[in-house]
Short mmCIF file of C-alpha atoms in Angstrom, two decimals:
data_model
loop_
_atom_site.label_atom_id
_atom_site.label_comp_id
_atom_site.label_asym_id
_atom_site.label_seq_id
_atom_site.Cartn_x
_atom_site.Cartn_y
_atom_site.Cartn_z
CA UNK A 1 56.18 96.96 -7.69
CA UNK A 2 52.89 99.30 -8.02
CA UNK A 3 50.89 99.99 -10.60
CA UNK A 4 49.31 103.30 -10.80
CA UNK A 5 45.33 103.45 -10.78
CA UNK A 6 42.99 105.41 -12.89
CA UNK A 7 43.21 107.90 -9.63
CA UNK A 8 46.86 107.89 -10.18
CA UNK A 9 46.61 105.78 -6.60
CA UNK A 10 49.25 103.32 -6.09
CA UNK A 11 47.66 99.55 -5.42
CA UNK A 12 49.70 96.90 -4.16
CA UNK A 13 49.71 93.56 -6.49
CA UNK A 14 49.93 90.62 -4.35
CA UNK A 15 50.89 86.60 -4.72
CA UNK A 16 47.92 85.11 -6.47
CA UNK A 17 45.69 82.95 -4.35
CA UNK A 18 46.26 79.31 -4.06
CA UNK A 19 43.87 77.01 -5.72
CA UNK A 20 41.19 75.32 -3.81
CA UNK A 21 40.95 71.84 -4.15
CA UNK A 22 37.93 70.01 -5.80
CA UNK A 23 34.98 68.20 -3.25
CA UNK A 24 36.01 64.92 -2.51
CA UNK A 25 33.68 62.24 -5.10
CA UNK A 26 30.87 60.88 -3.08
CA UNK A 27 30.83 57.20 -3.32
CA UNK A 28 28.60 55.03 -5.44
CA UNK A 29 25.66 53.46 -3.54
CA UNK A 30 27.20 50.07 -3.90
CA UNK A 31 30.83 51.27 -2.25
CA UNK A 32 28.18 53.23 0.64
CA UNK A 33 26.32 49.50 1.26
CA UNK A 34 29.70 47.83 1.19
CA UNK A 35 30.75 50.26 3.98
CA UNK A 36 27.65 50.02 6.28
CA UNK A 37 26.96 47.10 8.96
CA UNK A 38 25.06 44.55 7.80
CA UNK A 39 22.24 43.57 10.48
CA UNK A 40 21.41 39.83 11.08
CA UNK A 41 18.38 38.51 12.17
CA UNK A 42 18.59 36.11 15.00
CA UNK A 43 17.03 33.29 15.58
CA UNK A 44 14.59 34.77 18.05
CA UNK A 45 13.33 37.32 15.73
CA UNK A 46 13.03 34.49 12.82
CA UNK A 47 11.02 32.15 15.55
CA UNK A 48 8.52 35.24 15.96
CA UNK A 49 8.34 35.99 12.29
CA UNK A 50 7.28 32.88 11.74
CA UNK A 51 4.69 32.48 14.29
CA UNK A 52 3.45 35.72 13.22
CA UNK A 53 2.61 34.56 10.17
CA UNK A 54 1.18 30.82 11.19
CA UNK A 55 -1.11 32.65 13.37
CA UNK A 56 -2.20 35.45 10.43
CA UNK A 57 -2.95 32.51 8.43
CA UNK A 58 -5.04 30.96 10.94
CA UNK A 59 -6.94 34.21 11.14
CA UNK A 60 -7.73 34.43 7.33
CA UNK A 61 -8.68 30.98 7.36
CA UNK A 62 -11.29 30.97 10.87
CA UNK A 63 -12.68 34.91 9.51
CA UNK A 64 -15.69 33.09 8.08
CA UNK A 65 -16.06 31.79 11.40
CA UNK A 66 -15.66 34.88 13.48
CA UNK A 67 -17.56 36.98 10.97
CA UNK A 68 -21.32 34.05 11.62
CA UNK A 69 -20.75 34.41 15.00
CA UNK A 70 -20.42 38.06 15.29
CA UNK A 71 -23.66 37.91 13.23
CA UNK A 72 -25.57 35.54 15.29
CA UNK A 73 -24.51 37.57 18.30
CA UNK A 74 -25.69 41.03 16.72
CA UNK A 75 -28.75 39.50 16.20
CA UNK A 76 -29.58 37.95 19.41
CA UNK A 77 -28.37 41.57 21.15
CA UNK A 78 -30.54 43.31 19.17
CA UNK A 79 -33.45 40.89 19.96
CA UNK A 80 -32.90 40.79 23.35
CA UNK A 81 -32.95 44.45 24.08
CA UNK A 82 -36.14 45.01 21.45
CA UNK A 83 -37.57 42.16 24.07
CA UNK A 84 -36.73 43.56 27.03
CA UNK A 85 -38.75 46.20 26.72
CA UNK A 86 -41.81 43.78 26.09
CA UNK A 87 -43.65 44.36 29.76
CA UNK A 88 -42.82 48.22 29.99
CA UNK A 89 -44.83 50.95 29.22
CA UNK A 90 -45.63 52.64 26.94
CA UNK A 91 -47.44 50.11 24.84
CA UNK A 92 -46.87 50.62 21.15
CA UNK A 93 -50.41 49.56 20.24
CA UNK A 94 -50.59 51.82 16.94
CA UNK A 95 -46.93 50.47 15.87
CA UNK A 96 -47.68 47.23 16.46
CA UNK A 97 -51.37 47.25 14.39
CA UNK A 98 -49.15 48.77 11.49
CA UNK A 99 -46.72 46.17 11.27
CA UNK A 100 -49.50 43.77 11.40
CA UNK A 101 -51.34 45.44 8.29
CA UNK A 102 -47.94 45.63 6.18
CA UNK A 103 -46.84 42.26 7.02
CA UNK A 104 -49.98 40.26 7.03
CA UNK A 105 -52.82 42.25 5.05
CA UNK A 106 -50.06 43.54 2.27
CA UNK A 107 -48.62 39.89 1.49
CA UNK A 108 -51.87 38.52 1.47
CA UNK A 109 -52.23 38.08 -2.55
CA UNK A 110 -49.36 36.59 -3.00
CA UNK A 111 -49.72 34.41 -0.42
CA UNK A 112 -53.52 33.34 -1.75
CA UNK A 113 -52.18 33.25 -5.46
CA UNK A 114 -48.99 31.25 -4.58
CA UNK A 115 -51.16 28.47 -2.20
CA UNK A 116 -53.58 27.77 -4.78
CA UNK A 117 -51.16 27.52 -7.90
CA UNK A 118 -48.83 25.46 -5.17
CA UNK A 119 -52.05 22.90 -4.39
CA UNK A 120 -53.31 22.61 -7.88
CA UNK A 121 -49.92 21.53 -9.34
CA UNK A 122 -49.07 19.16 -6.44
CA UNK A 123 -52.78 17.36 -7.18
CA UNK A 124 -52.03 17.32 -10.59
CA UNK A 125 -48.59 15.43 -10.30
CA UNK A 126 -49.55 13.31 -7.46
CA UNK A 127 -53.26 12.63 -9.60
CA UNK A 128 -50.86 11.09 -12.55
CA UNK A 129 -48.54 9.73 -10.36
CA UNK A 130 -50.64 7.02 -8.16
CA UNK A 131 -53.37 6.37 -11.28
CA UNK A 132 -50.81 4.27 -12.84
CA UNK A 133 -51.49 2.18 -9.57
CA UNK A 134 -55.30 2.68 -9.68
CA UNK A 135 -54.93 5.23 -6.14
CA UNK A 136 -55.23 8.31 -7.49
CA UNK A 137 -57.89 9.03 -4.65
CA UNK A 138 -55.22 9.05 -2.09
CA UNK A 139 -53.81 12.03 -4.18
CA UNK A 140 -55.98 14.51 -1.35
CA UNK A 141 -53.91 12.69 1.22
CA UNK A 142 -50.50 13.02 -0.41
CA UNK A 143 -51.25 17.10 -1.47
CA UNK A 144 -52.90 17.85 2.13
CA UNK A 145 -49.82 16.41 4.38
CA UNK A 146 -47.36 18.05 2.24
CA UNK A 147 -49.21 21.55 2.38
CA UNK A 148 -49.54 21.29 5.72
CA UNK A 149 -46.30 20.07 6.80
CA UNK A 150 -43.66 21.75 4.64
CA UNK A 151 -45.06 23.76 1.69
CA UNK A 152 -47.41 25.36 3.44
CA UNK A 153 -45.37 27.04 5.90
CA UNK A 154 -41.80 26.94 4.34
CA UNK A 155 -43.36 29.05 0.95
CA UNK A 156 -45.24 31.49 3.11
CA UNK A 157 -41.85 31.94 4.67
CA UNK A 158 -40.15 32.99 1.15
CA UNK A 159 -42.85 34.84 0.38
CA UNK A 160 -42.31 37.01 3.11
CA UNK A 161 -39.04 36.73 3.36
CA UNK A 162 -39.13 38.49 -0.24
CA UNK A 163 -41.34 41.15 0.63
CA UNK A 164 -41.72 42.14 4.19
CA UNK A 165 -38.59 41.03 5.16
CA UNK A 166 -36.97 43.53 2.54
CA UNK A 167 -39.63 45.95 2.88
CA UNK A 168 -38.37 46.14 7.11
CA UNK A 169 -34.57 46.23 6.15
CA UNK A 170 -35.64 49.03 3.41
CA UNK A 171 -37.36 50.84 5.50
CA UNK A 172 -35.28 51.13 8.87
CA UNK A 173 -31.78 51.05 6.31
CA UNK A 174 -33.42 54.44 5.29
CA UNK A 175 -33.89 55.89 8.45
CA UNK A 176 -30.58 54.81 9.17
CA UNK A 177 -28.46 56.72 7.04
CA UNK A 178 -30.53 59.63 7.17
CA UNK A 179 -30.37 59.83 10.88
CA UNK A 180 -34.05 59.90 11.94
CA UNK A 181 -33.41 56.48 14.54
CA UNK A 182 -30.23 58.82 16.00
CA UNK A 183 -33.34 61.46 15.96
CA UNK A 184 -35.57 59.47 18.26
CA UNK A 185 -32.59 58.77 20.11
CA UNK A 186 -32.31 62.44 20.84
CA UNK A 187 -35.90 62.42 21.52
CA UNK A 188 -35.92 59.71 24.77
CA UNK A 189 -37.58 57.64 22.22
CA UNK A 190 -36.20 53.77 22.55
CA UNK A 191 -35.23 52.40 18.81
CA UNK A 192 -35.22 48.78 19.85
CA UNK A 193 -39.03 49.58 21.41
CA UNK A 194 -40.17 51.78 18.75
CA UNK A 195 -39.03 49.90 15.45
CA UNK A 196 -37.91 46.63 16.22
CA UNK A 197 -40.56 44.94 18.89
CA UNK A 198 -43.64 46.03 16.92
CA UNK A 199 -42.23 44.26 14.02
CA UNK A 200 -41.24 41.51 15.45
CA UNK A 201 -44.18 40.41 17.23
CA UNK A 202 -46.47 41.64 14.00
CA UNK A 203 -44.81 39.02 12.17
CA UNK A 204 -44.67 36.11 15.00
CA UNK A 205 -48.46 36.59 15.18
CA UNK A 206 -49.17 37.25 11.53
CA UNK A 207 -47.17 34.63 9.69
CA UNK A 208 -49.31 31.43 11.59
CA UNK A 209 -52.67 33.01 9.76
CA UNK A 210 -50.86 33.18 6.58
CA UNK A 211 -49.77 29.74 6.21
CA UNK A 212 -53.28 28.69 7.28
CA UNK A 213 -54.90 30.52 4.96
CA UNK A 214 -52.17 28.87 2.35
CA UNK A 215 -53.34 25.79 2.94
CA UNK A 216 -56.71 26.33 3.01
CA UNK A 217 -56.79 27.80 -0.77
CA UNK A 218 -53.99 25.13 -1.48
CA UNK A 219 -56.63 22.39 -0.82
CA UNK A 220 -59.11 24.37 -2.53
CA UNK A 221 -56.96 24.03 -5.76
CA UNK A 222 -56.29 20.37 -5.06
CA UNK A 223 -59.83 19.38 -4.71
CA UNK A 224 -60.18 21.49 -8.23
CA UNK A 225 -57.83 19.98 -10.15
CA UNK A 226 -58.49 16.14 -8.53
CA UNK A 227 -62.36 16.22 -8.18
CA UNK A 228 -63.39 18.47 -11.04
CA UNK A 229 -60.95 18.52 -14.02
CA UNK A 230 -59.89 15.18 -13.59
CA UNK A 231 -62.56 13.30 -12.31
CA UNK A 232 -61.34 11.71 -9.01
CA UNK A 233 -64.05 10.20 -7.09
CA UNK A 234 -65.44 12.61 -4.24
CA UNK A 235 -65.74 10.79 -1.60
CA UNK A 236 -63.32 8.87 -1.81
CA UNK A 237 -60.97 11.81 -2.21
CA UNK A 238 -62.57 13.77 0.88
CA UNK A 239 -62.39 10.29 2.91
CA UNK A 240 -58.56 9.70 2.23
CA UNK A 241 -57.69 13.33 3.10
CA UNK A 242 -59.16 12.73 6.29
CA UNK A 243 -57.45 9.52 7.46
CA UNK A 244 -53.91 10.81 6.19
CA UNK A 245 -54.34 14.44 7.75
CA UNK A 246 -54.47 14.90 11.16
CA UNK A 247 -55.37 17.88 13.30
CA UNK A 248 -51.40 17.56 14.34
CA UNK A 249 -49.99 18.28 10.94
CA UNK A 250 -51.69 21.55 10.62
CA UNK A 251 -50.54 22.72 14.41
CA UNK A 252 -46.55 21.64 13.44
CA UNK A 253 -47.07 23.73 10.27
CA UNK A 254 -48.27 26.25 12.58
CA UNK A 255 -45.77 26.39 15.04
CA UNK A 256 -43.06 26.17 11.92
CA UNK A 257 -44.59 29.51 11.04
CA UNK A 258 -44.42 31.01 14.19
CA UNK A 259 -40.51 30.73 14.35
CA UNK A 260 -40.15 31.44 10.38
CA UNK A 261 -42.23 35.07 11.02
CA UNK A 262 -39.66 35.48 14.34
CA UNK A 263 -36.72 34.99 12.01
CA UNK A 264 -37.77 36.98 9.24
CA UNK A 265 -38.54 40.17 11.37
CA UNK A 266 -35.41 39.63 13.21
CA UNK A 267 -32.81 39.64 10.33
CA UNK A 268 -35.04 42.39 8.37
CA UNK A 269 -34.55 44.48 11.48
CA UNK A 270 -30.62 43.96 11.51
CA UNK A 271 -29.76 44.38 8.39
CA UNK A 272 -31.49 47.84 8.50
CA UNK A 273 -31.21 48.67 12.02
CA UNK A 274 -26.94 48.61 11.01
CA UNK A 275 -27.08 49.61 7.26
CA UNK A 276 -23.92 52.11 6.52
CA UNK A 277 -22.64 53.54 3.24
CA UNK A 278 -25.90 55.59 1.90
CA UNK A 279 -27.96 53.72 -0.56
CA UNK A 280 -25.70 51.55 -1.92
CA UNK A 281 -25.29 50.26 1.98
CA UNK A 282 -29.29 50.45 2.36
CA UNK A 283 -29.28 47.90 -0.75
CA UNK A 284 -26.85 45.80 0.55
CA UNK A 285 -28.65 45.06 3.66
CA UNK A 286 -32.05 44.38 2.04
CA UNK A 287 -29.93 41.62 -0.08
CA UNK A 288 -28.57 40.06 3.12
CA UNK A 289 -31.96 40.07 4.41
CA UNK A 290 -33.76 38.02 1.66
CA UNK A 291 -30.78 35.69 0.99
CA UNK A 292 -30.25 34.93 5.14
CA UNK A 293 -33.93 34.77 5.64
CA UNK A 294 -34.83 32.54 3.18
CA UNK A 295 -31.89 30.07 3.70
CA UNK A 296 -32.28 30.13 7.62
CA UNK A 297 -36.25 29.41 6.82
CA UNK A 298 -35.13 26.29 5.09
CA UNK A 299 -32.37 25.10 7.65
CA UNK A 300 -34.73 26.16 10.25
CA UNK A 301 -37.16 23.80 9.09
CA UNK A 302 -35.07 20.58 8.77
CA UNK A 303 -34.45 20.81 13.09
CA UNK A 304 -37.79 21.64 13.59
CA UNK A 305 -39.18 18.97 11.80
CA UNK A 306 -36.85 16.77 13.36
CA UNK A 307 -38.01 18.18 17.39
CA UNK A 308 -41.79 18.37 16.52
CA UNK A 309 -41.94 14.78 14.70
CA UNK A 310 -40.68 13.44 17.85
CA UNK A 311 -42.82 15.34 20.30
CA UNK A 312 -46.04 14.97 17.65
CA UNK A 313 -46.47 12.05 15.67
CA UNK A 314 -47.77 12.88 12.36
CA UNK A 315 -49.74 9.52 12.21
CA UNK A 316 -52.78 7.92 13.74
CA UNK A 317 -51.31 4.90 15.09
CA UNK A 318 -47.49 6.74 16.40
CA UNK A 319 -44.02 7.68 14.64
#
């Protein structure tokens, strides 16, 4: 059968087409896990799993541990190559005059002001204290050991550590981060000769005059508050200061300060000699530097006291 088109052109009519059938359903995720192998672990695998996680914990709990030592190291790496260069030319005689002037000259008010405040309160307690016993003239004794044994040189210490120490890690944080050690670098100029050594040995030689001068104006105040405001006998005051103190307590206060200026220059170097992050990093490390100094200062001082009491009686007659 044909049907004529509008062209009066016969077309053929075929069988219709046959239906195609609809996409198979995909299956729900739960029918597609039921389908798929399930993998077991064995008892290997669990074994390493678990010693994986035994030793991670062991890490976590040691970092503390790993993290002081890798400090300690840094510092003794970075003292040992500012050190090195301690007999070779050329002689930083300018840098090292500098450091002096900013570390001793700069922190001498505050040294002055904090000895004499620091002697006239100690005379003043130790004053009241031994008159209720009728031996208030041994208070000159008492105030003059203590200065210069362990106040003398342990306060110098935090007043250093406070501002040159932070003024050193402010200092070379800032030339850190914007580049000008990488420039001397660049330049054939050593870092660890130019920054660090100078520094370091300012402070080493500095810090000894310091605490002398603290106790100096610290006995000054004593002898103030004792002889003149309360009325302490003279002599006798002058005579029991010089049987208690000894020519030996002043040199262990001194050598205290020696190592105390060493340590203070040393971890102000660090912390700015490896500042990162920009200013926030720079801050950071001036923080570290106050807070290690000053608690190193006091540690510091408990071993030392123990060595030099041993090798130099503090007393007349022997330990």
């Amino acid at each position: 059968m044909s049907v004529d088109d509008p062209d009066n052109e016969p077309t053929k009519v075929g069988p219709a087409p046959a239906p195609t059938p609809p996409p198979a359903a995909e299956p729900a995720p739960a029918a597609k896990a039921m389908w798929q192998p399930q993998t077991v672990a064995t008892t290997d695998e669990k074994q390493v799993t678990v010693v994986s996680a035994v030793g991670a914990g062991f890490k976590d709990a040691f970092a503390p541990v790993y993290r002081f030592l890798d400090t300690v190291g840094g510092h003794l790496i970075l003292i040992g190559k500012a050190f090195a260069w301690l007999p070779r030319r050329p002689f930083r005689w300018q840098n090292l005059l500098e450091a002096a002037e900013y570390i001793g000259f700069g922190s001498l008010p505050i040294i002055l002001l904090v000895g004499m405040f620091t002697g006239m309160v100690l005379s003043l307690q130790s004053v009241n204290a031994f008159r209720q016993f009728g031996l208030e003239s041994f208070a000159g004794g008492t105030t003059g050991k203590a200065l210069a044994l362990e106040l003398g040189p342990v306060l110098c210490s935090l007043m250093l550590a406070g501002r040159a120490g932070s003024g050193i890690a402010t200092e070379l944080g800032t030339m850190r981060i914007t580049e000008q050690i990488d420039a001397l670098e660049s330049m054939a100029v050593n870092p660890h000769q130019y920054l660090v050594l100078p520094r370091v040995l300012a402070a080493m030689i500095v810090t000894p005059i310091l605490t002398l001068l603290f106790f100096v104006i610290g006995m000054g105040g004593a002898y103030f508050v004792a002889v003149i405001l309360m009325h302490v006998d003279q002599g006798q005051w002058i005579a029991n200061l010089r049987d208690i103190v000894v020519p030996g307590d002043v040199l262990q206060g001194f050598i205290k300060a020696i190592f105390f200026g060493f340590m203070i220059a040393t971890v102000g170097c660090y912390q700015g000699y490896h500042a990162t992050g920009g200013g926030r990093g720079v801050g950071i490390g001036v923080t570290r530097a106050v807070v290690i100094a000053s608690v190193s200062t006091l540690v510091m001082d408990y071993f030392l006291s123990d060595i030099l009491l041993t090798l130099m009686p503090t007393s007349k007659g022997g330990p």
